[in-house]
mmCIF file of C-alpha atoms and ligand atoms in Angstrom:
data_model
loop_
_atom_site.group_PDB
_atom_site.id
_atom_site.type_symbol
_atom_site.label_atom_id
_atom_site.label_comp_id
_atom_site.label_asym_id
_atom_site.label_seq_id
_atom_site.Cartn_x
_atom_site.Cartn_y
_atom_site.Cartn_z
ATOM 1 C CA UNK D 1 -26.128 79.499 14.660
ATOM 2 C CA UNK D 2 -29.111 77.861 12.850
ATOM 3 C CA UNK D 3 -32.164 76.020 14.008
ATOM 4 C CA UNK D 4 -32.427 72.344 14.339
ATOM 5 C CA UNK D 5 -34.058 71.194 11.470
ATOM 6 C CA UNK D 6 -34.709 67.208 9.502
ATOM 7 C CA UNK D 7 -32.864 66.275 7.036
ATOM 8 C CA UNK D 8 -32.190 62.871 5.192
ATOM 9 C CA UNK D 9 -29.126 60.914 6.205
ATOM 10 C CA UNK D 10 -25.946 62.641 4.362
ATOM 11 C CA UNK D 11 -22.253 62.600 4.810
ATOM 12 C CA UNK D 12 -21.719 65.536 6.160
ATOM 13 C CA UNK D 13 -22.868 64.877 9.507
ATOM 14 C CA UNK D 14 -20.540 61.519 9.522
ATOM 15 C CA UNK D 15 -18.071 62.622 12.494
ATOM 16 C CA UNK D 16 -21.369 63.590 14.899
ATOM 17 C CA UNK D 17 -22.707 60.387 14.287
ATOM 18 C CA UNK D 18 -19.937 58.308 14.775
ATOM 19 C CA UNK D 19 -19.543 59.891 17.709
ATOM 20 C CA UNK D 20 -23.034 59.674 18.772
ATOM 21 C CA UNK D 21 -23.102 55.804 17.791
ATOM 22 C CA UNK D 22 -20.543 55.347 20.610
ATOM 23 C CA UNK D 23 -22.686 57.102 23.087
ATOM 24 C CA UNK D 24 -25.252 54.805 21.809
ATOM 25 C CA UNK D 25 -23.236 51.904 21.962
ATOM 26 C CA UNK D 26 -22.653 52.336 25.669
ATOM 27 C CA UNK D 27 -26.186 52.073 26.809
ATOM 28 C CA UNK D 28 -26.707 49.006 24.187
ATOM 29 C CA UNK D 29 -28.604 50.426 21.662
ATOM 30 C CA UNK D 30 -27.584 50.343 17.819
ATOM 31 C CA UNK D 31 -25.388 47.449 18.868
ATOM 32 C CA UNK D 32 -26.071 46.739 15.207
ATOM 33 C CA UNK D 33 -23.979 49.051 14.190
ATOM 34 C CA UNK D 34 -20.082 48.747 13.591
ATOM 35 C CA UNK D 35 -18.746 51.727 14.197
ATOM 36 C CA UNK D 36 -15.524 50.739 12.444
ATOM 37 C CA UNK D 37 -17.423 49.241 8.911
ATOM 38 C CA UNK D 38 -19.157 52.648 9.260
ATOM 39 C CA UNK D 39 -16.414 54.852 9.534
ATOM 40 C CA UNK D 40 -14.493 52.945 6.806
ATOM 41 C CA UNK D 41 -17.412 53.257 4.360
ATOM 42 C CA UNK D 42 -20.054 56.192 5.630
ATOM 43 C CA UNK D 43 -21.289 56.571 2.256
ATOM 44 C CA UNK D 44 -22.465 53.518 0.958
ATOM 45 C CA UNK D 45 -24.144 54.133 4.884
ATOM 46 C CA UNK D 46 -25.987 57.233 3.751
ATOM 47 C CA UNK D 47 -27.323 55.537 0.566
ATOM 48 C CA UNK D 48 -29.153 52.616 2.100
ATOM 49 C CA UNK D 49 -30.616 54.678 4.625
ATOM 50 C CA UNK D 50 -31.975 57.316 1.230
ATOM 51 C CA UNK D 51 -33.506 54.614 -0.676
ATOM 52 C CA UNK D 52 -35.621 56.058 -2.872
ATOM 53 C CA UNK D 53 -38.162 52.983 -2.046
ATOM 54 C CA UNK D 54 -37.614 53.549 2.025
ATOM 55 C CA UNK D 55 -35.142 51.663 3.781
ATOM 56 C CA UNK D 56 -35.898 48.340 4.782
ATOM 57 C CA UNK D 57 -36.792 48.172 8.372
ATOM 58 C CA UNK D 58 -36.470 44.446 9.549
ATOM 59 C CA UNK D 59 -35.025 44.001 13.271
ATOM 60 C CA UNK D 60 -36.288 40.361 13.533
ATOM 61 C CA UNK D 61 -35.403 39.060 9.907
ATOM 62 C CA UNK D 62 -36.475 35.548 9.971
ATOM 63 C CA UNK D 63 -40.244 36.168 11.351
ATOM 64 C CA UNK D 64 -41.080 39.641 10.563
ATOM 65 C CA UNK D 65 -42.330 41.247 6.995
ATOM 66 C CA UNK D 66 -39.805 44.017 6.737
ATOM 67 C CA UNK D 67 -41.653 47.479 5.665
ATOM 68 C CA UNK D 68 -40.131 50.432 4.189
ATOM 69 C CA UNK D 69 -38.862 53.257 6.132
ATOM 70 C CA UNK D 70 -37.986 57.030 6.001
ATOM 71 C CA UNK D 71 -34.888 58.160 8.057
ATOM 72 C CA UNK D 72 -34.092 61.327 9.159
ATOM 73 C CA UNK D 73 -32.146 62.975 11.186
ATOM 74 C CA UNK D 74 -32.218 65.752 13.385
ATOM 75 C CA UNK D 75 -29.277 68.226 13.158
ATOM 76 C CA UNK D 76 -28.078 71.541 14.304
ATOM 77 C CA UNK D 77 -25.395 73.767 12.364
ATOM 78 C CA UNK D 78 -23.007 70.432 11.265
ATOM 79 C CA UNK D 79 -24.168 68.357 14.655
ATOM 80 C CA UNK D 80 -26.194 65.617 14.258
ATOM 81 C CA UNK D 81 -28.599 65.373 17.218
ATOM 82 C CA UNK D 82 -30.785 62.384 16.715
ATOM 83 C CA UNK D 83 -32.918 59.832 13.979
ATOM 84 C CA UNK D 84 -36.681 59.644 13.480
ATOM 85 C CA UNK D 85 -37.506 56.101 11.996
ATOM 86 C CA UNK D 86 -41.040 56.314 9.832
ATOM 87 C CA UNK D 87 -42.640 52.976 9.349
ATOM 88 C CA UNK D 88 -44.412 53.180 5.825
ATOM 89 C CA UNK D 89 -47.155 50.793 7.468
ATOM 90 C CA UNK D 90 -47.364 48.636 10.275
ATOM 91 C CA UNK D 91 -46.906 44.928 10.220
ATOM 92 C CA UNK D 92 -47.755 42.357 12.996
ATOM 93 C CA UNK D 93 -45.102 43.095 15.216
ATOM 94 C CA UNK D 94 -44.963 47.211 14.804
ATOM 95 C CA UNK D 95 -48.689 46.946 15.777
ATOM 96 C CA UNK D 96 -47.521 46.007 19.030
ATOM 97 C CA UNK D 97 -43.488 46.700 19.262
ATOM 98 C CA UNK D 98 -42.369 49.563 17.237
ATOM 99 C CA UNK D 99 -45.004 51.440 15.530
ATOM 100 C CA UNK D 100 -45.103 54.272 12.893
ATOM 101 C CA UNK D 101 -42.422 56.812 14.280
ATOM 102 C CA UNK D 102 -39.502 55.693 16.362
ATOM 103 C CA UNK D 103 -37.691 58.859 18.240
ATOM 104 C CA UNK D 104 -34.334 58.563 19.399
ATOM 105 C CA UNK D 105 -32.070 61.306 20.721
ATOM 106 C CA UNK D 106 -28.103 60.996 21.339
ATOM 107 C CA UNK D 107 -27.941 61.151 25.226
ATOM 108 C CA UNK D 108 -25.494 63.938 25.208
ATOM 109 C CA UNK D 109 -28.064 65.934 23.848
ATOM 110 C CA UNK D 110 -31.216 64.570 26.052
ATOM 111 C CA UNK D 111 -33.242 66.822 28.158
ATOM 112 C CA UNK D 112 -32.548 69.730 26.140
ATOM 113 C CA UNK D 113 -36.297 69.553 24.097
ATOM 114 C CA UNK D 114 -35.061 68.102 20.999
ATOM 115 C CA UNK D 115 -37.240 65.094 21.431
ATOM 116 C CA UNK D 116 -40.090 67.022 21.537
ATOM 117 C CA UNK D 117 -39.133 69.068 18.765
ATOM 118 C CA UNK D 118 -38.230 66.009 16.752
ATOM 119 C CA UNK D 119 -41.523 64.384 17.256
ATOM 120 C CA UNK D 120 -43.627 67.792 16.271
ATOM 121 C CA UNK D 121 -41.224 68.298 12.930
ATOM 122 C CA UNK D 122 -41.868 64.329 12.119
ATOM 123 C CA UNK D 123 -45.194 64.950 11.594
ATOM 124 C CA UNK D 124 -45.696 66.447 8.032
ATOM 125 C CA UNK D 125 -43.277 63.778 7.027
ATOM 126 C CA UNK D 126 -45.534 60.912 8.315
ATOM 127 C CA UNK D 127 -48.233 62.844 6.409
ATOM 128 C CA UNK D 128 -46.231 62.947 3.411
ATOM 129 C CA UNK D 129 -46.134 59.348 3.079
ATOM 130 C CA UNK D 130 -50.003 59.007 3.790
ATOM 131 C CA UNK D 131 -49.852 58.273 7.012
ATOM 132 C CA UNK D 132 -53.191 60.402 8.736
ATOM 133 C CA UNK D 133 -52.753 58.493 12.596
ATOM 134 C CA UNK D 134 -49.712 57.251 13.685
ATOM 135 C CA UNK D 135 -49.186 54.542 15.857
ATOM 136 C CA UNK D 136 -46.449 55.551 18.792
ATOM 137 C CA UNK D 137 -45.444 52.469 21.037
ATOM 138 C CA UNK D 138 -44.001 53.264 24.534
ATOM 139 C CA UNK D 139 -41.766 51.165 27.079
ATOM 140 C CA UNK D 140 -43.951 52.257 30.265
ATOM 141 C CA UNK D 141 -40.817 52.888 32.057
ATOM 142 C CA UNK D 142 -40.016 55.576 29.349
ATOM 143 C CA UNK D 143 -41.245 58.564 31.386
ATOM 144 C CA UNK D 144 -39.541 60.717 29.142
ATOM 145 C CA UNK D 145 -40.988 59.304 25.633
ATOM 146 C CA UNK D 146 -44.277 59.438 27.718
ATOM 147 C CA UNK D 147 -44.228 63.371 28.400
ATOM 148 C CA UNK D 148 -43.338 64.088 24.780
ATOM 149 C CA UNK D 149 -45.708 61.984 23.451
ATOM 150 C CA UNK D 150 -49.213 63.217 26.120
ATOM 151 C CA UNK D 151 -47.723 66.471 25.473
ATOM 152 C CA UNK D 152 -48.340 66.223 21.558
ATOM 153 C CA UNK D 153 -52.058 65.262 21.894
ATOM 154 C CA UNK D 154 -51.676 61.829 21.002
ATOM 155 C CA UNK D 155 -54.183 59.643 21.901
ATOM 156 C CA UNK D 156 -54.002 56.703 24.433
ATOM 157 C CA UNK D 157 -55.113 53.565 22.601
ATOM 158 C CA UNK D 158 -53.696 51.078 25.204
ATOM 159 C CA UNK D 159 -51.240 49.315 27.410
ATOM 160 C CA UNK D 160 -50.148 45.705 26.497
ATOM 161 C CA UNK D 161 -48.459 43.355 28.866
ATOM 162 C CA UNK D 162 -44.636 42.246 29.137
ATOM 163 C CA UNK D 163 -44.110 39.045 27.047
ATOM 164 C CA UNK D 164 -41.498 36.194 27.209
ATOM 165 C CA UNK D 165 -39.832 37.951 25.275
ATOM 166 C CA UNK D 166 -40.645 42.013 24.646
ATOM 167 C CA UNK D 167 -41.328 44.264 27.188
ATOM 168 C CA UNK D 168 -45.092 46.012 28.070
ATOM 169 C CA UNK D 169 -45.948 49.112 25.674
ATOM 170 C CA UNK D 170 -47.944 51.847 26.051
ATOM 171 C CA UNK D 171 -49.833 52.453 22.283
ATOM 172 C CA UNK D 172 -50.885 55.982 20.968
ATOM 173 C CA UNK D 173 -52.457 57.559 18.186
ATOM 174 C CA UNK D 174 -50.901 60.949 16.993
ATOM 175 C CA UNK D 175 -52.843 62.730 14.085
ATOM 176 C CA UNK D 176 -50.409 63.692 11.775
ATOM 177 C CA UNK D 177 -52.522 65.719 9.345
HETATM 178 C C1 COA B 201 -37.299 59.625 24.782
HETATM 179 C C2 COA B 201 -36.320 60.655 24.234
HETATM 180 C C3 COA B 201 -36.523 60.757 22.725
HETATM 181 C C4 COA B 201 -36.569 62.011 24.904
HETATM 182 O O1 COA B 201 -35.773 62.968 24.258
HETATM 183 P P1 COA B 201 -35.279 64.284 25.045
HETATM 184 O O2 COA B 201 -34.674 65.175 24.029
HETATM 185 O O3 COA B 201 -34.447 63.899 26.209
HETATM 186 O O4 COA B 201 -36.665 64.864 25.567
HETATM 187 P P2 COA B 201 -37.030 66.379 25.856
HETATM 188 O O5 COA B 201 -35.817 67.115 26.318
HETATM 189 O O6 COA B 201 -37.759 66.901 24.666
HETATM 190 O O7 COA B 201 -37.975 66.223 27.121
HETATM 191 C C5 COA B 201 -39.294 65.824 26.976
HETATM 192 C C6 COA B 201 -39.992 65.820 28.326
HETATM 193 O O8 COA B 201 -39.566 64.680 29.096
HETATM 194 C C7 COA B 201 -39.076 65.123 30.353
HETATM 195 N N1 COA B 201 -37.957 64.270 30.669
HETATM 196 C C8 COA B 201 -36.750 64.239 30.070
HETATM 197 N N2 COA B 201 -35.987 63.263 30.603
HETATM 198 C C9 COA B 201 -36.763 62.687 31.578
HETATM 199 C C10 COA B 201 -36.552 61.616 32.488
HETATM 200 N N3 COA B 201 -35.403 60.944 32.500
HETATM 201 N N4 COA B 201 -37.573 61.289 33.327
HETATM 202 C C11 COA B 201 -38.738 61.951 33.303
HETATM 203 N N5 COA B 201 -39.013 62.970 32.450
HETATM 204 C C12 COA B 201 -38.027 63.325 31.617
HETATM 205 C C13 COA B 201 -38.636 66.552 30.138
HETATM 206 O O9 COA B 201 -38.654 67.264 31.371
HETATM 207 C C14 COA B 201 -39.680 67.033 29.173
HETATM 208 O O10 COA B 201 -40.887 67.334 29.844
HETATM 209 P P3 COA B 201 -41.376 68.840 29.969
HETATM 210 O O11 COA B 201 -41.273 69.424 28.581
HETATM 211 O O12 COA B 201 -42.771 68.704 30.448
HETATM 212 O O13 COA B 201 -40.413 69.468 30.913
HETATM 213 C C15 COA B 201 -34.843 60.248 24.570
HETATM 214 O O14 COA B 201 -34.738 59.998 25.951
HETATM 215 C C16 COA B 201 -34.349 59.042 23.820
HETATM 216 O O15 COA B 201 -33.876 59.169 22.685
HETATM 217 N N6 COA B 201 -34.455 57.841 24.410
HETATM 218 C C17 COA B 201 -34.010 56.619 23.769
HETATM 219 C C18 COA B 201 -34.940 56.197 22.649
HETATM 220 C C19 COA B 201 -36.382 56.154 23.091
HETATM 221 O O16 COA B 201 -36.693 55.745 24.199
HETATM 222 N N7 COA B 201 -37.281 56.554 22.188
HETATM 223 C C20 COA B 201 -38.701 56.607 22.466
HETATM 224 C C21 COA B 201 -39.436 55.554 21.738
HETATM 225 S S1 COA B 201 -40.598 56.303 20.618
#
């Protein structure tokens, strides 16, 4: 049995993530996702999310610059395990909603310390692509995203209110270098 370790996005972890995406499904995240389109065509999948150029983060197409953005994935033996997003830069709305690094683990796999693992091994990758501070945005009710991230030495820059229309977020700096 190996370590848990990054990688990019391949094929080989398609039946783990499929079956992750479902998990994910269920508490309404990556709704985004078909799981059937995927499952019919993982690779085409994988590609888009190695762009060479980053792949193009853009959750709110019509009013929000899309930046380029490093997947990975953490995996263990042939499990996948979870996805760290990496914002090249910020624009308006990561400032506030998003950030550099987005963490996400699959919850069969939660309280285990992958997250905290995941966020430590993101690092030299943020570095990589010349990031020195990154920005980490936290739901306040996130008590778990909130350990992980006060645990790493990231600093607190913040709390901004609830909008209309996006929830309050906690904002940290994490030095990457
Ligand atoms: C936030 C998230 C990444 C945490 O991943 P995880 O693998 O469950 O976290 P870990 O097992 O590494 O636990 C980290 C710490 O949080 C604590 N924790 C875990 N679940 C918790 C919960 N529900 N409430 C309070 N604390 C919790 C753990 O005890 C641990 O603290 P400790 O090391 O001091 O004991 C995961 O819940 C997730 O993917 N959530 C959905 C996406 C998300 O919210 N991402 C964060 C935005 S950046």
């Amino acid at each position: 049995m190996s370590a848990s370790k990054l990688v990019r996005p391949s094929v080989d972890f398609k039946d783990s993530f499929l079956a992750a995406l479902e998990e994910h499904h269920k508490e309404n995240r990556y709704l985004y996702c078909d799981i059937g389109k995927l499952s019919r065509d993982f690779d085409t999948f994988v590609k888009e999310l190695r762009s060479a150029r980053g792949y193009q983060h853009q959750p709110y197409q019509e009013w929000v610059e899309p930046v380029p953005e490093t997947v990975t994935w953490l995996v263990k033996d042939t499990e996948y395990i979870g996805t760290v997003d990496i914002r090249h830069r910020l624009n308006w709305h990561l400032e506030k909603w998003g950030g550099h690094i987005h963490i996400c683990i699959r919850p069969s796999m939660r309280s285990k310390g992958f997250g905290r693992k995941m966020l430590l091994k993101a690092l030299p990758i943020a570095n990589y692509l010349g990031i020195d501070k990154a920005l980490l945005t936290i739901n306040p009710r996130n008590k778990a995203a909130i350990r992980i991230v006060e645990a790493s030495g990231a600093e607190f820059e913040d709390e901004l209110p609830e909008t209309g229309q996006f929830p309050a977020q906690r904002r940290y700096w994490i030095d990457c270098t």
